[in-house]
Amino acid sequence: MLDFNTLAEFSRNNCIGICAFLVPANILTTLLTIILTFLNRPLGQVWISTGLACLFASVMVLHVYTWFMIGVVMTPTYILLSLAVTCLLTNLLLIIWRRNSLQLFSLHK
């Protein structure tokens, strides 16, 4: 059985390592999604990049919430939360934009 208290403790005890991985991972995978979208790569490639970026952003949100659970409300927690939400929204908007642009191109052919 999965013990969420143990998982939250692990997250808080290894915060520097987790954030050292998740911050660049969020930025790079979101940047990859932006590049793939504007280079008009196949939708499957964009979806894979978006899925990976959303996974990293969701893990970042959960990591920040473990700090909120124990009452740690500091500037870094809000910065990390805003980074994760920005990455999630960017990826969502890119998928919506990509789908609408594909429909637009198919109408003009």
PDB file of N, CA, C and O in Angstrom, residues 2-12 66:
ATOM      1  N   LEU A   2       0.462   2.253  -0.712  1.00  0.00           N
ATOM      2  CA  LEU A   2       1.220   3.485  -0.830  1.00  0.00           C
ATOM      3  C   LEU A   2       0.938   4.392   0.368  1.00  0.00           C
ATOM      4  O   LEU A   2      -0.206   4.736   0.642  1.00  0.00           O
ATOM      5  N   ASP A   3       1.982   4.753   1.083  1.00  0.00           N
ATOM      6  CA  ASP A   3       1.846   5.611   2.252  1.00  0.00           C
ATOM      7  C   ASP A   3       2.206   7.037   1.848  1.00  0.00           C
ATOM      8  O   ASP A   3       3.363   7.335   1.558  1.00  0.00           O
ATOM      9  N   PHE A   4       1.210   7.912   1.818  1.00  0.00           N
ATOM     10  CA  PHE A   4       1.430   9.270   1.349  1.00  0.00           C
ATOM     11  C   PHE A   4       2.268  10.089   2.319  1.00  0.00           C
ATOM     12  O   PHE A   4       2.974  11.007   1.900  1.00  0.00           O
ATOM     13  N   ASN A   5       2.215   9.774   3.608  1.00  0.00           N
ATOM     14  CA  ASN A   5       3.055  10.491   4.568  1.00  0.00           C
ATOM     15  C   ASN A   5       4.529  10.229   4.304  1.00  0.00           C
ATOM     16  O   ASN A   5       5.354  11.141   4.355  1.00  0.00           O
ATOM     17  N   THR A   6       4.865   8.989   4.032  1.00  0.00           N
ATOM     18  CA  THR A   6       6.250   8.635   3.726  1.00  0.00           C
ATOM     19  C   THR A   6       6.688   9.285   2.422  1.00  0.00           C
ATOM     20  O   THR A   6       7.814   9.792   2.317  1.00  0.00           O
ATOM     21  N   LEU A   7       5.811   9.291   1.438  1.00  0.00           N
ATOM     22  CA  LEU A   7       6.127   9.912   0.153  1.00  0.00           C
ATOM     23  C   LEU A   7       6.314  11.419   0.302  1.00  0.00           C
ATOM     24  O   LEU A   7       7.235  12.003  -0.285  1.00  0.00           O
ATOM     25  N   ALA A   8       5.479  12.060   1.124  1.00  0.00           N
ATOM     26  CA  ALA A   8       5.615  13.498   1.362  1.00  0.00           C
ATOM     27  C   ALA A   8       6.901  13.806   2.115  1.00  0.00           C
ATOM     28  O   ALA A   8       7.582  14.793   1.822  1.00  0.00           O
ATOM     29  N   GLU A   9       7.256  12.981   3.081  1.00  0.00           N
ATOM     30  CA  GLU A   9       8.515  13.170   3.811  1.00  0.00           C
ATOM     31  C   GLU A   9       9.708  13.021   2.873  1.00  0.00           C
ATOM     32  O   GLU A   9      10.673  13.779   2.948  1.00  0.00           O
ATOM     33  N   PHE A  10       9.650  12.022   2.000  1.00  0.00           N
ATOM     34  CA  PHE A  10      10.721  11.834   1.012  1.00  0.00           C
ATOM     35  C   PHE A  10      10.842  13.072   0.130  1.00  0.00           C
ATOM     36  O   PHE A  10      11.947  13.535  -0.161  1.00  0.00           O
ATOM     37  N   SER A  11       9.717  13.612  -0.286  1.00  0.00           N
ATOM     38  CA  SER A  11       9.715  14.791  -1.139  1.00  0.00           C
ATOM     39  C   SER A  11      10.338  15.989  -0.430  1.00  0.00           C
ATOM     40  O   SER A  11      11.125  16.732  -1.019  1.00  0.00           O
ATOM     41  N   ARG A  12       9.996  16.183   0.822  1.00  0.00           N
ATOM     42  CA  ARG A  12      10.543  17.324   1.562  1.00  0.00           C
ATOM     43  C   ARG A  12      12.008  17.126   1.925  1.00  0.00           C
ATOM     44  O   ARG A  12      12.790  18.064   1.911  1.00  0.00           O
ATOM     45  N   THR A  66       3.271  19.359  -0.881  1.00  0.00           N
ATOM     46  CA  THR A  66       3.778  18.718   0.342  1.00  0.00           C
ATOM     47  C   THR A  66       4.329  19.762   1.304  1.00  0.00           C
ATOM     48  O   THR A  66       4.249  19.581   2.520  1.00  0.00           O
TER      49      THR A  66
END
